[in-house]
Coordinates of N, CA and C in Angstrom, one line a residue:
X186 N 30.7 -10.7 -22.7 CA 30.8 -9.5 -21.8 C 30.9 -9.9 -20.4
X187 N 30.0 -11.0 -20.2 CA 29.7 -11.2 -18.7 C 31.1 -11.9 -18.2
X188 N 31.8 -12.6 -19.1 CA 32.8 -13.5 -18.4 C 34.4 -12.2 -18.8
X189 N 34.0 -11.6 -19.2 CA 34.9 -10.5 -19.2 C 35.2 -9.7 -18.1
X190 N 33.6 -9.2 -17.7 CA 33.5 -8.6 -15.9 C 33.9 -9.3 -15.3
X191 N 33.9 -10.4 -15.2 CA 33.9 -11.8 -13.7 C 35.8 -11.7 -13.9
X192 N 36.2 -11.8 -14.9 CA 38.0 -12.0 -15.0 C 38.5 -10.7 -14.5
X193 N 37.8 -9.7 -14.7 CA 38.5 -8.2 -13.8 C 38.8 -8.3 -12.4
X194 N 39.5 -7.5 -12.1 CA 39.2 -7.1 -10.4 C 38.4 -6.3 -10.3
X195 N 38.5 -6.2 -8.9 CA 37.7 -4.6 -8.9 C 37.6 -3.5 -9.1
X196 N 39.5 -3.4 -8.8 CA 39.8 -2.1 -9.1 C 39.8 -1.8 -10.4
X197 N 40.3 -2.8 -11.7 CA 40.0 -2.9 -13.1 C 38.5 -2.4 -13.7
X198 N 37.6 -3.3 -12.8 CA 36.1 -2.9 -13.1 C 35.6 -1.5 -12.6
X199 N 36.2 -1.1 -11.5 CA 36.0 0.4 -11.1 C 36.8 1.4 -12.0
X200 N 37.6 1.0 -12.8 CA 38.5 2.1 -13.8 C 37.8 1.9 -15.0
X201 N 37.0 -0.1 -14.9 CA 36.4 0.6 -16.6 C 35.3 1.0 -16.4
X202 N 34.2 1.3 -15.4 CA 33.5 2.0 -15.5 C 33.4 3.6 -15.1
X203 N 34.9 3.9 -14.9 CA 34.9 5.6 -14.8 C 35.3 5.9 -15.8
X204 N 36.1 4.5 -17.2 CA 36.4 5.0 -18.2 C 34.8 5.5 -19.0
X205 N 34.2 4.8 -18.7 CA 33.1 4.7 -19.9 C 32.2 5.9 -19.0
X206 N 32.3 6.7 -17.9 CA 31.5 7.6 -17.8 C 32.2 8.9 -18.4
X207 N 33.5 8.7 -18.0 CA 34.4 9.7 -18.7 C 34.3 9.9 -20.2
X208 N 34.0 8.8 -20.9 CA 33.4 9.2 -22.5 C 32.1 9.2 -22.8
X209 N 31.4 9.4 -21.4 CA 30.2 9.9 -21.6 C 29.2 8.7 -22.6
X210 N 29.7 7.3 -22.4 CA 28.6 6.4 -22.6 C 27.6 6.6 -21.9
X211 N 27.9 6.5 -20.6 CA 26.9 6.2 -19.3 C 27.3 8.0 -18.7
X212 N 26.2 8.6 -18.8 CA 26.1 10.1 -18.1 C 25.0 10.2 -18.1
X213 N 25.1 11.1 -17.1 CA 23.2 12.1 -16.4 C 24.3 13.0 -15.8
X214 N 23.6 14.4 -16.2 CA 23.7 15.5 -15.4 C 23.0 15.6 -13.8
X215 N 23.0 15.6 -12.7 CA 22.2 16.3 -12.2 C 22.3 17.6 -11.7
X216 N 21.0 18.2 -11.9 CA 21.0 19.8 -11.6 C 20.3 20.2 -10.8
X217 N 20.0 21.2 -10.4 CA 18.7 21.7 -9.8 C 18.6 23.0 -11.0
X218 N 17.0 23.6 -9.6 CA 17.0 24.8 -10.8 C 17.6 25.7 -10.9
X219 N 18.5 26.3 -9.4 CA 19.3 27.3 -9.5 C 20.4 27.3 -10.6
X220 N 20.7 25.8 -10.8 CA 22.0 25.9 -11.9 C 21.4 25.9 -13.3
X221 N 20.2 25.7 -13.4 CA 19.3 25.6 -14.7 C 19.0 27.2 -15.0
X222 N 18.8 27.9 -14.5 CA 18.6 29.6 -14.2 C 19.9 30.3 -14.9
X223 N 20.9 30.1 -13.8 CA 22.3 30.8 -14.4 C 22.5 29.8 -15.9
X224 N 22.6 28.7 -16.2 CA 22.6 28.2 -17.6 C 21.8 29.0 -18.8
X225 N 20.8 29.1 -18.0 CA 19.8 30.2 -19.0 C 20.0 31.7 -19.2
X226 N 20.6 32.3 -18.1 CA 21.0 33.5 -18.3 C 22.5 33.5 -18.7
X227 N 23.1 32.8 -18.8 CA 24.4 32.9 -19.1 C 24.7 32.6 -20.8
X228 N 23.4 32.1 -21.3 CA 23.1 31.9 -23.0 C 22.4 32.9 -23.2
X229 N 21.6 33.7 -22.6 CA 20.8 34.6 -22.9 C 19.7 34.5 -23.3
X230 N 19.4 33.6 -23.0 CA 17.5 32.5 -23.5 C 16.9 33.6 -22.9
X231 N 15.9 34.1 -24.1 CA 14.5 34.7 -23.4 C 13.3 34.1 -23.6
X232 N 13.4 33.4 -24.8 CA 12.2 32.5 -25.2 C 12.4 31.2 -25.5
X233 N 12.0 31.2 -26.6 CA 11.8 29.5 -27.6 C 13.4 29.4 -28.6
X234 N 14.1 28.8 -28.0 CA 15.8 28.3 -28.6 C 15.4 27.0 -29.5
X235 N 15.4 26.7 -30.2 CA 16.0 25.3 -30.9 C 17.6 25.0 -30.7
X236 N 17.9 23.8 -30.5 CA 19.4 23.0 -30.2 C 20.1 23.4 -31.5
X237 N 19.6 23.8 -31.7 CA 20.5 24.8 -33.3 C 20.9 26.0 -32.7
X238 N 20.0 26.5 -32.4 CA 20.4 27.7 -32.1 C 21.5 27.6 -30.4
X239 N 21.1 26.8 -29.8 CA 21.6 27.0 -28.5 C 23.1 26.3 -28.9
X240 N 23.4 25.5 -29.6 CA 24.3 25.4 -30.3 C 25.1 26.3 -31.1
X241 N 24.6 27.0 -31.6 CA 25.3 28.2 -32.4 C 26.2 29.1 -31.1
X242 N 25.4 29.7 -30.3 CA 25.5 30.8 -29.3 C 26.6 29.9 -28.6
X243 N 27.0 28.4 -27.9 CA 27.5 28.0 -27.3 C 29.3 27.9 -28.1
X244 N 28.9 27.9 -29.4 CA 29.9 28.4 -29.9 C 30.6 29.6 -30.1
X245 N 29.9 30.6 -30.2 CA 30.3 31.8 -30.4 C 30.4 32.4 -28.7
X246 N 29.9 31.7 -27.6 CA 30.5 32.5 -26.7 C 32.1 31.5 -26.3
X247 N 32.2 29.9 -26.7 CA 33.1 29.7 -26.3 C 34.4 30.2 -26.5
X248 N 34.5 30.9 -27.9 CA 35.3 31.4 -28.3 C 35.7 32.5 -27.5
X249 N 34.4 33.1 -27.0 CA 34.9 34.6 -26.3 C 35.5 34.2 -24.8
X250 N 34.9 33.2 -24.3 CA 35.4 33.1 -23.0 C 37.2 31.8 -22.7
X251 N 37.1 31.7 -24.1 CA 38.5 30.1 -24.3 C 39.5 31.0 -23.5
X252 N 40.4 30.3 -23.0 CA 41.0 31.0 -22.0 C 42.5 31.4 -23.1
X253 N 42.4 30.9 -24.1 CA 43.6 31.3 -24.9 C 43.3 32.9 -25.7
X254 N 42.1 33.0 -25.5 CA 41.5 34.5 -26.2 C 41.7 35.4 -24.9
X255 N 42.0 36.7 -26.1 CA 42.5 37.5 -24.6 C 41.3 37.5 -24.2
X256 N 40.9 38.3 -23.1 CA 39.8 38.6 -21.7 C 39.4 37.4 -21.8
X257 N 39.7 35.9 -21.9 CA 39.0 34.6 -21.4 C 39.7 34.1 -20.3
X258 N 39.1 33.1 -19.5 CA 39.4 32.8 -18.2 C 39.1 31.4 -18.4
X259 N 39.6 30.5 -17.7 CA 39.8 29.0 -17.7 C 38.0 29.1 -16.7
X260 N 38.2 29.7 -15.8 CA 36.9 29.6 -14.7 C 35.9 30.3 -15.3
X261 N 35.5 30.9 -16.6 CA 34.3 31.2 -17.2 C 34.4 30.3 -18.1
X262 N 35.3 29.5 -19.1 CA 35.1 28.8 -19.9 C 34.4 27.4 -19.7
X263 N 34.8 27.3 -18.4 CA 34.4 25.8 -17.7 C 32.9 26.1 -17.0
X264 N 32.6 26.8 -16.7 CA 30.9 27.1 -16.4 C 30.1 27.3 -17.9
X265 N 30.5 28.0 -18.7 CA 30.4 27.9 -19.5 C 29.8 26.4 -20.3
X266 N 30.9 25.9 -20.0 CA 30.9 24.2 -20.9 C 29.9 23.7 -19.7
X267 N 29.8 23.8 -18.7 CA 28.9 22.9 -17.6 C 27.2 23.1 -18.0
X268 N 27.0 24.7 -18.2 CA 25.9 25.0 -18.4 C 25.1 24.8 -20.2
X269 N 26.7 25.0 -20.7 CA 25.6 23.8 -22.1 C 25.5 22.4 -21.8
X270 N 25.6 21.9 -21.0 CA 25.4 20.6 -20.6 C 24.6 20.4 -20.1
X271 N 24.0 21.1 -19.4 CA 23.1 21.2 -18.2 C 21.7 21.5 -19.2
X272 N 22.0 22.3 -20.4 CA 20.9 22.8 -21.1 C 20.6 21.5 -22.0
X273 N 22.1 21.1 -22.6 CA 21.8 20.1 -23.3 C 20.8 19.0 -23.2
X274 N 20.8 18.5 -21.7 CA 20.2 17.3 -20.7 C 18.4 17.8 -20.7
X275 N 18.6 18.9 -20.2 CA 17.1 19.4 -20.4 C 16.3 19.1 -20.9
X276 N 17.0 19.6 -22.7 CA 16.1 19.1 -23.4 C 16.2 18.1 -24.0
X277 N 17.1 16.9 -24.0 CA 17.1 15.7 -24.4 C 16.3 14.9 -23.3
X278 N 16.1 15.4 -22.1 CA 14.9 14.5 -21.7 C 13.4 15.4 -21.2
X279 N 13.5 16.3 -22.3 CA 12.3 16.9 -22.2 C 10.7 16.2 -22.7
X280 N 9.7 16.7 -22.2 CA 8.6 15.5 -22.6 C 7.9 16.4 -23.4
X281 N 7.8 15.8 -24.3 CA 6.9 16.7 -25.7 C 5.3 16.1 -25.6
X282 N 4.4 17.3 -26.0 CA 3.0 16.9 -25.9 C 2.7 16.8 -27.3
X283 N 2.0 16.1 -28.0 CA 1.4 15.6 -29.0 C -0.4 16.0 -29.4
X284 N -0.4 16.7 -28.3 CA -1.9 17.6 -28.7 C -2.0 18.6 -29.6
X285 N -3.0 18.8 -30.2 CA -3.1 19.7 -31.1 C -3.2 21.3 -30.9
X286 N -3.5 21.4 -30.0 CA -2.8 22.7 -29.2 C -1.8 23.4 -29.0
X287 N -0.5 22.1 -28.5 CA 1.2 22.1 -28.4 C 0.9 22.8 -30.3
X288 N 0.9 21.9 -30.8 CA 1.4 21.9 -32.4 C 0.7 23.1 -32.5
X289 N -0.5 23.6 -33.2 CA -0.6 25.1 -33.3 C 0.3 26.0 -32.4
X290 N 0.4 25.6 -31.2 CA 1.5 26.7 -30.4 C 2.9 26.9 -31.4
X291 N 3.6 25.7 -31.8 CA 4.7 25.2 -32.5 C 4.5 25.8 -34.1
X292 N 3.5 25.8 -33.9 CA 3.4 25.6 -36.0 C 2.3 26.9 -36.4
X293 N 2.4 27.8 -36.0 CA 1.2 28.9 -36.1 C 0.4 28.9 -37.8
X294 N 1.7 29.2 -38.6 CA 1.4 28.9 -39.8 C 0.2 27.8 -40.6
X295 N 0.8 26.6 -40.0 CA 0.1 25.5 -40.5 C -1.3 25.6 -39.8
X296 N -1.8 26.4 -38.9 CA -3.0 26.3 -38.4 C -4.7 26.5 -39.6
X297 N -4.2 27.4 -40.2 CA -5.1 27.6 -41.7 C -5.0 27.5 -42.9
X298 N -4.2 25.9 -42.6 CA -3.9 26.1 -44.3 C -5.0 25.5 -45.1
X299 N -5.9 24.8 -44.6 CA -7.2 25.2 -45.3 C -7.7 25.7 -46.0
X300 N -7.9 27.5 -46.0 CA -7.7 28.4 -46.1 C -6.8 29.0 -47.6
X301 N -5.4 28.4 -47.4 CA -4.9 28.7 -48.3 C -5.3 28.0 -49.9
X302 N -5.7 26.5 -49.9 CA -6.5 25.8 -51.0 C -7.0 26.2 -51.0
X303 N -7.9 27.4 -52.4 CA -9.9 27.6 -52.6 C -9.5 27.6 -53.9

């Protein structure tokens, strides 16, 4: 690889690394929170989503807003796609806590199962 870089030019090595951002090898979103906010209200998150679910919804609105569906618009469909992105990133670099607290919060059920063996 190394002698592969060194035989490029620059301008070569600057197109293959806008290639490989453009396929989203190498990507980071950056946001702030104002665009994390409209991301959130624009899915309609009020609580606790799983990437299942926020996945589901990002489907079923892209449909409504695809600009080939009637009332869709190229400029909602594309905020649209920014803000699952945005959501995406979130939680792929979210920091999960491992205390037993988080998990009863997570797992209410499992808290007395104890209980359920007598």
């Amino acid at each position: 690889m190394l002698a592969f870089v060194r035989a490029m030019s620059f301008i070569e090595l600057q197109s293959y690394f806008n290639n490989l951002i453009d396929k989203c090898i190498i990507r980071r979103i950056y946001m702030n929170y104002d665009d994390f906010i409209k991301a959130v209200e624009l899915f309609g998150i009020i609580s606790n989503m799983s990437k299942k679910d926020i996945k589901k919804r990002y489907l079923k609105l892209s449909k409504k807003y695809h600009p080939d569906m009637s009332g869709g618009s190229n400029e909602k469909f594309m905020e649209l796609k920014k803000s699952y992105e945005i959501l995406q990133e979130y939680m792929d670099s979210y920091n999960f806590s491992f205390e037993e607290s988080e998990f009863k919060k997570q797992f209410p059920a499992f808290t007395n199962y104890k209980n359920w063996v007598k």
